Structure formats: structure tokens, C-alpha cells
C-alpha positions as a Markdown table, in Angstrom:
| # | Residue | x | y | z |
|---|---|---|---|---|
| 1 | Met | 12.9 | -8.5 | 21.8 |
| 2 | Ser | 14.1 | -5.2 | 20.5 |
| 3 | Asp | 12.0 | -2.8 | 18.4 |
| 4 | Asp | 14.9 | -3.0 | 15.9 |
| 5 | Leu | 14.1 | -6.7 | 15.2 |
| 6 | Asp | 10.5 | -5.9 | 14.8 |
| 7 | Ala | 11.3 | -3.1 | 12.3 |
| 8 | Gln | 13.6 | -5.5 | 10.3 |
| 9 | Leu | 10.9 | -8.2 | 10.2 |
| 10 | Ile | 8.2 | -5.8 | 9.1 |
| 11 | Ala | 10.5 | -4.5 | 6.3 |
| 12 | Ala | 11.2 | -8.1 | 5.2 |
| 13 | Leu | 7.5 | -9.0 | 5.3 |
| 14 | Gln | 6.7 | -5.9 | 3.3 |
| 15 | Gln | 8.9 | -7.4 | 0.6 |
| 16 | Asp | 7.5 | -10.9 | 0.8 |
| 17 | Gly | 4.6 | -11.5 | 3.2 |
| 18 | Arg | 4.9 | -15.3 | 2.6 |
| 19 | Ala | 8.6 | -15.7 | 3.4 |
| 20 | Ser | 9.2 | -18.6 | 5.7 |
| 21 | Tyr | 10.5 | -18.2 | 9.3 |
| 22 | Ser | 13.8 | -19.7 | 8.1 |
| 23 | Glu | 14.0 | -17.2 | 5.2 |
| 24 | Leu | 13.1 | -14.3 | 7.6 |
| 25 | Ala | 15.7 | -15.4 | 10.1 |
| 26 | Ala | 18.4 | -15.4 | 7.4 |
| 27 | Arg | 17.4 | -11.9 | 6.2 |
| 28 | Val | 17.5 | -10.3 | 9.7 |
| 29 | Gly | 20.3 | -12.4 | 11.2 |
| 30 | Ala | 18.3 | -13.7 | 14.2 |
| 31 | Pro | 17.5 | -17.2 | 15.5 |
| 32 | Arg | 14.5 | -18.8 | 13.8 |
| 33 | Thr | 12.7 | -19.4 | 17.1 |
| 34 | Ala | 13.0 | -15.7 | 18.0 |
| 35 | Val | 11.8 | -14.7 | 14.5 |
| 36 | Ser | 8.8 | -17.0 | 14.7 |
| 37 | Ala | 7.8 | -15.7 | 18.2 |
| 38 | Arg | 8.0 | -12.1 | 17.1 |
| 39 | Val | 6.1 | -12.5 | 13.9 |
| 40 | Gln | 3.4 | -14.4 | 15.7 |
| 41 | Ala | 3.2 | -11.7 | 18.3 |
| 42 | Leu | 3.0 | -8.9 | 15.7 |
| 43 | Leu | 0.2 | -10.7 | 13.9 |
| 44 | Gly | -1.5 | -11.7 | 17.1 |
| 45 | Thr | -1.9 | -8.1 | 18.3 |
| 46 | Gly | -3.3 | -6.9 | 15.0 |
| 47 | Ala | -0.5 | -4.3 | 14.7 |
| 48 | Val | 0.7 | -6.0 | 11.5 |
| 49 | Glu | -1.4 | -7.9 | 9.0 |
| 50 | Ile | -0.3 | -9.9 | 6.0 |
| 51 | Val | -2.5 | -9.1 | 3.1 |
| 52 | Ala | -2.7 | -10.1 | -0.5 |
| 53 | Val | -3.7 | -7.5 | -3.1 |
| 54 | Ala | -4.5 | -8.1 | -6.7 |
| 55 | His | -3.1 | -5.8 | -9.2 |
| 56 | Pro | -5.5 | -2.8 | -9.8 |
| 57 | Gln | -5.4 | -3.6 | -13.6 |
| 58 | Leu | -6.6 | -7.1 | -12.9 |
| 59 | Leu | -9.6 | -5.5 | -11.0 |
| 60 | Gly | -10.2 | -3.1 | -13.9 |
| 61 | Leu | -9.0 | -0.1 | -11.7 |
| 62 | Thr | -6.9 | 1.9 | -14.1 |
| 63 | Thr | -7.3 | 5.4 | -12.5 |
| 64 | Leu | -5.6 | 6.0 | -9.2 |
| 65 | Ala | -5.6 | 9.3 | -7.3 |
| 66 | His | -4.4 | 10.9 | -4.0 |
| 67 | Val | -7.1 | 13.2 | -2.6 |
| 68 | Ser | -6.5 | 15.8 | 0.1 |
| 69 | Val | -9.6 | 17.3 | 1.8 |
| 70 | Ala | -10.0 | 20.4 | 3.9 |
| 71 | Val | -13.0 | 20.3 | 6.2 |
| 72 | Ser | -14.9 | 23.0 | 8.1 |
| 73 | Gly | -15.5 | 21.8 | 11.6 |
| 74 | Pro | -15.6 | 18.1 | 12.7 |
| 75 | Ala | -14.7 | 15.7 | 9.9 |
| 76 | Asp | -16.8 | 12.7 | 11.1 |
| 77 | Asp | -19.4 | 12.9 | 8.3 |
| 78 | Val | -16.8 | 13.4 | 5.6 |
| 79 | Val | -14.8 | 10.4 | 6.9 |
| 80 | Gly | -18.0 | 8.3 | 6.9 |
| 81 | Ala | -18.7 | 9.3 | 3.3 |
| 82 | Leu | -15.2 | 8.5 | 2.2 |
| 83 | Cys | -15.1 | 5.2 | 4.0 |
| 84 | Ala | -18.5 | 4.2 | 2.6 |
| 85 | Thr | -17.4 | 4.4 | -1.1 |
| 86 | Asp | -15.8 | 1.4 | -2.8 |
| 87 | Ala | -13.5 | 3.9 | -4.6 |
| 88 | Ser | -11.5 | 4.6 | -1.5 |
| 89 | Val | -8.9 | 2.1 | -0.3 |
| 90 | Phe | -7.2 | 4.4 | 2.2 |
| 91 | Val | -8.7 | 7.2 | 4.4 |
| 92 | Thr | -6.7 | 8.9 | 7.1 |
| 93 | Ala | -6.7 | 12.1 | 9.2 |
| 94 | Val | -3.6 | 14.2 | 8.7 |
| 95 | Ser | -1.9 | 17.3 | 10.0 |
| 96 | Gly | -1.1 | 20.3 | 7.9 |
| 97 | Ala | -3.2 | 22.4 | 5.4 |
| 98 | His | -5.7 | 19.5 | 4.9 |
| 99 | Asp | -7.6 | 17.5 | 7.3 |
| 100 | Leu | -8.0 | 14.2 | 5.5 |
| 101 | Val | -6.2 | 12.2 | 2.8 |
| 102 | Ala | -7.7 | 9.4 | 0.8 |
| 103 | Glu | -6.5 | 7.2 | -2.0 |
| 104 | Leu | -9.1 | 6.4 | -4.7 |
| 105 | Arg | -8.9 | 3.6 | -7.2 |
| 106 | Val | -11.5 | 3.6 | -9.9 |
| 107 | Ser | -12.1 | 2.3 | -13.5 |
| 108 | Ser | -12.0 | 5.5 | -15.4 |
| 109 | Asp | -11.4 | 9.3 | -15.3 |
| 110 | Arg | -15.2 | 9.8 | -15.4 |
| 111 | Glu | -15.7 | 7.6 | -12.4 |
| 112 | Leu | -13.0 | 9.6 | -10.6 |
| 113 | Tyr | -14.7 | 12.8 | -11.4 |
| 114 | Asp | -18.1 | 11.5 | -10.1 |
| 115 | Ala | -16.4 | 10.3 | -6.9 |
| 116 | Leu | -14.8 | 13.7 | -6.4 |
| 117 | Ala | -18.1 | 15.5 | -7.2 |
| 118 | His | -19.8 | 13.4 | -4.5 |
| 119 | Leu | -17.1 | 14.3 | -2.0 |
| 120 | Arg | -17.3 | 18.0 | -2.8 |
| 121 | Ala | -21.0 | 17.8 | -2.2 |
| 122 | Gln | -20.5 | 16.9 | 1.4 |
| 123 | Pro | -21.7 | 19.8 | 3.6 |
| 124 | Arg | -18.5 | 20.3 | 5.6 |
| 125 | Val | -16.0 | 19.9 | 2.7 |
| 126 | Arg | -14.2 | 23.2 | 2.1 |
| 127 | Ala | -11.7 | 22.2 | -0.5 |
| 128 | Val | -10.6 | 19.1 | -2.4 |
| 129 | Asn | -7.1 | 18.8 | -4.0 |
| 130 | Thr | -6.4 | 15.9 | -6.3 |
| 131 | Leu | -3.2 | 14.3 | -7.5 |
| 132 | Leu | -3.4 | 11.8 | -10.4 |
| 133 | Tyr | -0.9 | 8.9 | -10.2 |
| 134 | Thr | 0.9 | 8.5 | -13.5 |
| 135 | Asp | 3.1 | 5.7 | -12.2 |
| 136 | Val | 3.4 | 3.9 | -8.9 |
| 137 | Val | 7.2 | 3.4 | -8.5 |
| 138 | Thr | 7.2 | 1.7 | -5.1 |
| 139 | Ser | 4.4 | 0.3 | -3.0 |
| 140 | Val | 4.1 | -2.3 | -0.3 |
| 141 | Phe | 0.3 | -2.2 | -0.9 |
| 142 | Met | 0.2 | -3.5 | -4.5 |
| 143 | Pro | 2.3 | -5.3 | -7.2 |
| 144 | Gln | 5.1 | -3.3 | -8.7 |
| 145 | Gly | 4.9 | -2.1 | -12.3 |
| 146 | Arg | 2.2 | -2.8 | -14.9 |
| 147 | Leu | 0.4 | -6.2 | -15.0 |
| 148 | Arg | 2.4 | -8.4 | -17.4 |
| 149 | Ser | 0.7 | -8.8 | -20.7 |
| 150 | Asp | 1.3 | -12.6 | -20.8 |
| 151 | Val | -0.5 | -13.2 | -17.5 |
| 152 | His | -3.9 | -14.8 | -17.8 |
| 153 | Val | -5.9 | -15.9 | -14.8 |
| 154 | Asp | -8.5 | -18.6 | -14.6 |
| 155 | Glu | -11.2 | -19.5 | -12.0 |
| 156 | Thr | -8.7 | -21.4 | -9.9 |
| 157 | Asp | -6.3 | -18.4 | -9.9 |
| 158 | Leu | -9.1 | -16.1 | -8.8 |
| 159 | Arg | -10.1 | -18.4 | -6.0 |
| 160 | Leu | -6.5 | -18.5 | -4.8 |
| 161 | Ile | -6.3 | -14.7 | -4.8 |
| 162 | Glu | -9.6 | -14.5 | -2.8 |
| 163 | Leu | -8.3 | -16.9 | -0.2 |
| 164 | Leu | -5.0 | -15.1 | 0.1 |
| 165 | Glu | -6.9 | -11.8 | 0.5 |
| 166 | Arg | -8.4 | -13.2 | 3.6 |
| 167 | Asp | -5.2 | -14.7 | 5.0 |
| 168 | Gly | -1.9 | -13.8 | 3.2 |
| 169 | Arg | 0.0 | -16.5 | 5.0 |
| 170 | Met | -2.5 | -19.3 | 4.5 |
| 171 | Pro | -0.4 | -22.5 | 4.2 |
| 172 | Phe | -0.1 | -24.1 | 0.7 |
| 173 | Val | -1.6 | -27.3 | 2.1 |
| 174 | Glu | -4.7 | -25.5 | 3.1 |
| 175 | Leu | -4.8 | -23.4 | -0.1 |
| 176 | Ala | -4.5 | -26.6 | -2.1 |
| 177 | His | -7.3 | -28.3 | -0.2 |
| 178 | Arg | -9.6 | -25.3 | -0.7 |
| 179 | Val | -9.2 | -25.3 | -4.5 |
| 180 | Gly | -8.8 | -29.0 | -5.1 |
| 181 | Met | -5.2 | -29.4 | -6.2 |
| 182 | Ser | -1.8 | -30.6 | -4.8 |
| 183 | Pro | 0.3 | -28.3 | -2.5 |
| 184 | Ser | 3.0 | -28.2 | -5.1 |
| 185 | Ala | 0.5 | -27.1 | -7.8 |
| 186 | Ala | -0.9 | -24.4 | -5.5 |
| 187 | Arg | 2.6 | -23.2 | -4.8 |
| 188 | Ala | 3.4 | -23.0 | -8.5 |
| 189 | Arg | 0.2 | -21.1 | -9.2 |
| 190 | Val | 0.8 | -18.5 | -6.4 |
| 191 | Ser | 4.4 | -18.1 | -7.6 |
| 192 | Arg | 3.2 | -17.4 | -11.2 |
| 193 | Leu | 0.7 | -14.9 | -10.0 |
| 194 | Val | 3.4 | -13.0 | -7.9 |
| 195 | Thr | 6.0 | -13.2 | -10.7 |
| 196 | Gly | 3.5 | -11.9 | -13.2 |
| 197 | Arg | 2.6 | -9.0 | -11.0 |
| 198 | Ala | -1.0 | -10.2 | -10.7 |
| 199 | Leu | -0.7 | -10.5 | -6.9 |
| 200 | His | 1.4 | -9.0 | -4.1 |
| 201 | Val | 1.5 | -10.4 | -0.6 |
| 202 | Ala | 3.0 | -8.1 | 2.1 |
| 203 | Ala | 2.8 | -6.9 | 5.6 |
| 204 | Val | 0.7 | -3.8 | 6.3 |
| 205 | Val | 1.1 | -1.9 | 9.6 |
| 206 | Arg | -2.3 | -1.2 | 11.1 |
| 207 | Arg | -1.5 | 2.1 | 12.7 |
| 208 | Gly | -4.9 | 2.5 | 14.3 |
| 209 | Thr | -4.1 | -0.4 | 16.6 |
| 210 | Gly | -1.6 | 1.4 | 18.8 |
| 211 | Ser | 1.5 | 0.0 | 17.0 |
| 212 | Gly | 3.4 | 3.2 | 17.8 |
| 213 | Arg | 5.0 | 3.3 | 14.4 |
| 214 | Pro | 4.4 | 6.8 | 12.9 |
| 215 | Ala | 3.9 | 7.5 | 9.2 |
| 216 | Leu | 4.6 | 10.6 | 7.2 |
| 217 | Gly | 3.3 | 11.7 | 3.9 |
| 218 | Val | 5.7 | 13.7 | 1.7 |
| 219 | Gly | 5.1 | 15.7 | -1.5 |
| 220 | Leu | 8.2 | 16.6 | -3.5 |
| 221 | Asn | 8.6 | 19.3 | -6.1 |
| 222 | Leu | 11.5 | 18.4 | -8.4 |
| 223 | Gly | 13.8 | 20.1 | -10.9 |
| 224 | Gly | 15.2 | 17.9 | -13.7 |
| 225 | Asp | 15.0 | 14.2 | -14.0 |
| 226 | Asp | 13.4 | 12.3 | -11.1 |
| 227 | Glu | 15.5 | 9.1 | -11.6 |
| 228 | His | 18.1 | 10.0 | -9.1 |
| 229 | Val | 15.5 | 10.8 | -6.5 |
| 230 | Thr | 13.5 | 7.6 | -7.0 |
| 231 | Gly | 16.8 | 5.6 | -7.0 |
| 232 | Phe | 17.7 | 7.2 | -3.7 |
| 233 | Leu | 14.3 | 6.4 | -2.3 |
| 234 | Ala | 14.6 | 2.7 | -3.4 |
| 235 | Arg | 17.7 | 2.4 | -1.1 |
| 236 | Leu | 16.1 | 4.0 | 2.0 |
| 237 | Pro | 14.5 | 1.8 | 4.7 |
| 238 | Gly | 11.0 | 2.8 | 5.6 |
| 239 | Val | 9.8 | 3.9 | 2.2 |
| 240 | Glu | 6.4 | 2.4 | 1.8 |
| 241 | Phe | 5.0 | 4.2 | -1.2 |
| 242 | Val | 6.3 | 6.3 | -4.1 |
| 243 | Ala | 4.2 | 7.6 | -7.0 |
| 244 | Arg | 4.8 | 10.0 | -9.8 |
| 245 | Thr | 1.8 | 12.4 | -9.9 |
| 246 | Val | 0.2 | 15.2 | -11.9 |
| 247 | Gly | -0.8 | 18.1 | -9.8 |
| 248 | Arg | 0.9 | 20.2 | -7.1 |
| 249 | Phe | 3.6 | 17.6 | -6.5 |
| 250 | Asp | 5.8 | 15.6 | -8.8 |
| 251 | Leu | 6.3 | 12.7 | -6.3 |
| 252 | Val | 4.1 | 11.6 | -3.4 |
| 253 | Ile | 5.8 | 9.4 | -0.8 |
| 254 | Thr | 4.7 | 7.5 | 2.4 |
| 255 | Leu | 7.4 | 6.9 | 5.0 |
| 256 | Gly | 7.1 | 4.6 | 8.0 |
| 257 | Ala | 9.5 | 4.4 | 10.8 |
| 258 | Asp | 9.9 | 3.4 | 14.5 |
| 259 | Ser | 10.2 | 7.1 | 15.6 |
| 260 | Thr | 9.5 | 10.6 | 14.5 |
| 261 | Thr | 13.3 | 11.3 | 14.8 |
| 262 | Arg | 13.9 | 8.7 | 12.1 |
| 263 | Leu | 11.3 | 10.3 | 9.9 |
| 264 | His | 12.9 | 13.7 | 10.3 |
| 265 | Arg | 16.3 | 12.4 | 9.3 |
| 266 | Ile | 14.9 | 10.9 | 6.1 |
| 267 | Thr | 13.2 | 14.2 | 5.2 |
| 268 | Glu | 16.5 | 16.0 | 5.8 |
| 269 | Gln | 18.2 | 13.6 | 3.5 |
| 270 | Leu | 15.6 | 14.3 | 0.8 |
| 271 | Lys | 16.0 | 18.1 | 1.2 |
| 272 | Ala | 19.8 | 17.7 | 0.6 |
| 273 | Leu | 19.2 | 16.2 | -2.9 |
| 274 | Asp | 19.9 | 18.8 | -5.7 |
| 275 | Glu | 16.8 | 17.7 | -7.6 |
| 276 | Val | 14.4 | 18.5 | -4.7 |
| 277 | His | 13.2 | 22.0 | -5.0 |
| 278 | Gly | 10.4 | 21.8 | -2.5 |
| 279 | Leu | 9.2 | 19.4 | 0.2 |
| 280 | Thr | 5.9 | 19.3 | 2.0 |
| 281 | Thr | 5.0 | 16.9 | 4.8 |
| 282 | Trp | 1.9 | 15.7 | 6.6 |
| 283 | Ala | 1.6 | 13.3 | 9.5 |
| 284 | His | -0.9 | 10.5 | 9.4 |
| 285 | Leu | -2.8 | 10.9 | 12.7 |
| 286 | Glu | -5.5 | 8.2 | 12.5 |
| 287 | Val | -6.3 | 5.7 | 9.9 |
| 288 | Phe | -10.0 | 5.1 | 9.3 |
| 289 | Lys | -9.9 | 2.8 | 6.3 |
| 290 | Glu | -7.1 | 0.7 | 4.8 |
| 291 | His | -8.6 | -2.0 | 2.6 |
| 292 | Tyr | -6.9 | -2.7 | -0.7 |
| 293 | Ser | -8.8 | -5.9 | -1.7 |
| 294 | Arg | -11.8 | -5.8 | -3.9 |
| 295 | Gly | -13.8 | -8.6 | -5.5 |
| 296 | Ile | -12.7 | -9.6 | -9.0 |
| 297 | Ala | -15.4 | -9.4 | -11.6 |
| 298 | Arg | -16.1 | -12.7 | -13.3 |
| 299 | Thr | -16.8 | -12.6 | -17.1 |
| 300 | Thr | -19.3 | -15.0 | -18.4 |
| 301 | Pro | -18.6 | -16.9 | -21.7 |
């Protein structure tokens, strides 16, 4: 089966990781049997995983940051320090002026400062540059927008979220059995959580497994309003993440594609936009940590 079908299926699963094989077949225009076989093959190799991620606000994580780290000498010890902290959800080796990039999600600006201080204290760390997210515009790794104010979760909802964090495509029959309700009630609960932005279920490409799908980080410096740029990005295939940031860039983007040629073409399209005054890229070379789930703190009455 062609790489093009795989790319289409991954894109569809990044939008809805629980889409049925029939729904996926309709979206990509391929036979259901072929779609089922390819999805099972992708999941079986570990190159793609369906994960459920609770909204950071639901976890009390209100401060999100992109951290670039320059290291003197081998980076193993710094990688270990970054991977060991709960604050990091993503740690990768990159090309360019920095050696490592991490995404940190913490509960306050003070906690972020402490995490950065711990990072700066590592012997081989030469420089740390931080971008604070002001708004996550697009992400296949978390629910879009702010958590809806009318969403309230109970113990059953929390249990469903935890089960889906372990297996994003767990059948509703099994989910229902695990939490003690009917399949239709479980389906309604999950739908409410997704609609309310409390939960997002999507495909994540595990690039450390030899998937062969390169990823590129992009920092944009803009002039004028960013709405045209973010609207343009929303229509582009392969855009996995877009965030407005405070720091040396106005937007930070993650692009995924089936080839470096495709990534280059996307960056050329971005350079052609009048609002883009500067573009910096870095290749993701090796992913050491990619874990967006975190236990939800229970509150006692």
C-alpha cells in the first residue's frame, strides 16, 4: 500500500483518533479492508500510536513553554535531566543553533522558573532560550482552545480519561465494562469530553521507531496581524502544531511530512507570505520523550 495512503490515514487519525474504519475509508477514498489493514499495520509497528490527552487546564497546567538548549559536549546527561522531570512532555535532539528542544507544561510561572533554573544548573548546559506560549492555535497533541467553562468532570469521567490515555482506541464496550455503565452511556460521556475540549484523542507519530517521517520545527517572525498566517497554516497538510509565543519568535510551528522535499516546499510557501519577515528552522533528529498524559489530581470533599 502506498505511502500516500499512510500519510492520509495519519492525517485523518490526527483529527480524530477514534474514527471508525468506515469513517476513515470515506475520508481517504479507499476500501475499508485496505484502511483496516494499514491502520493495524501502523499501530502494530509502533510507528503510530493513538493517544488520549486531557486538556492541560484540566490537569492544572496553565503555563506552557518551548525551551531550546545549547550544550557543550555530549548531551546525554542533559537529556536525562529533561526526561526525568514531570514538567517535560517532549524532548528531542535538533539541528541548528541549539542541541535540544523541550516542551514544558507546569502549573505556574514560578514552577517554570524553577524548572529552568534546574536545567541551567546542569554542568554541560551552555545556554537556555525560552518561548512562552500565549495561545496554542493548532495541536494534534492536545484539545484545541481553552477548556469550556461549562465542562465539569466527575470520577467516572476521570476514569474514562485514564483508560483512553492507555489505549486511545479502546472499544466503547470495553470502556463501559471497565467503568460500570452501558456502551451507549460510555460513548455519550466520551463525546461530551471531546466536545467540551476536556479530551483529545489523536494519532502521534513515534519518530524514534524508524517511521521515516521527518519533522521540522519552524520559528516565524511576523509583521502585522498573524491571522492570515495562522489561517494559511490551518489549510496546509502536515501542520502538527502552531503556537503564538512571547520571545524570539511570534509563532512556533511543527511540520510533519513524508519527505524532506515536502517540508522544504512548505517552508518556501511560508516565506512567500507578506507577513513573514523571518523564518528559522530546526530538524528534529531524535525524540527522547513524548508523553503528554499526566495523572489528574483528585480533590477530596
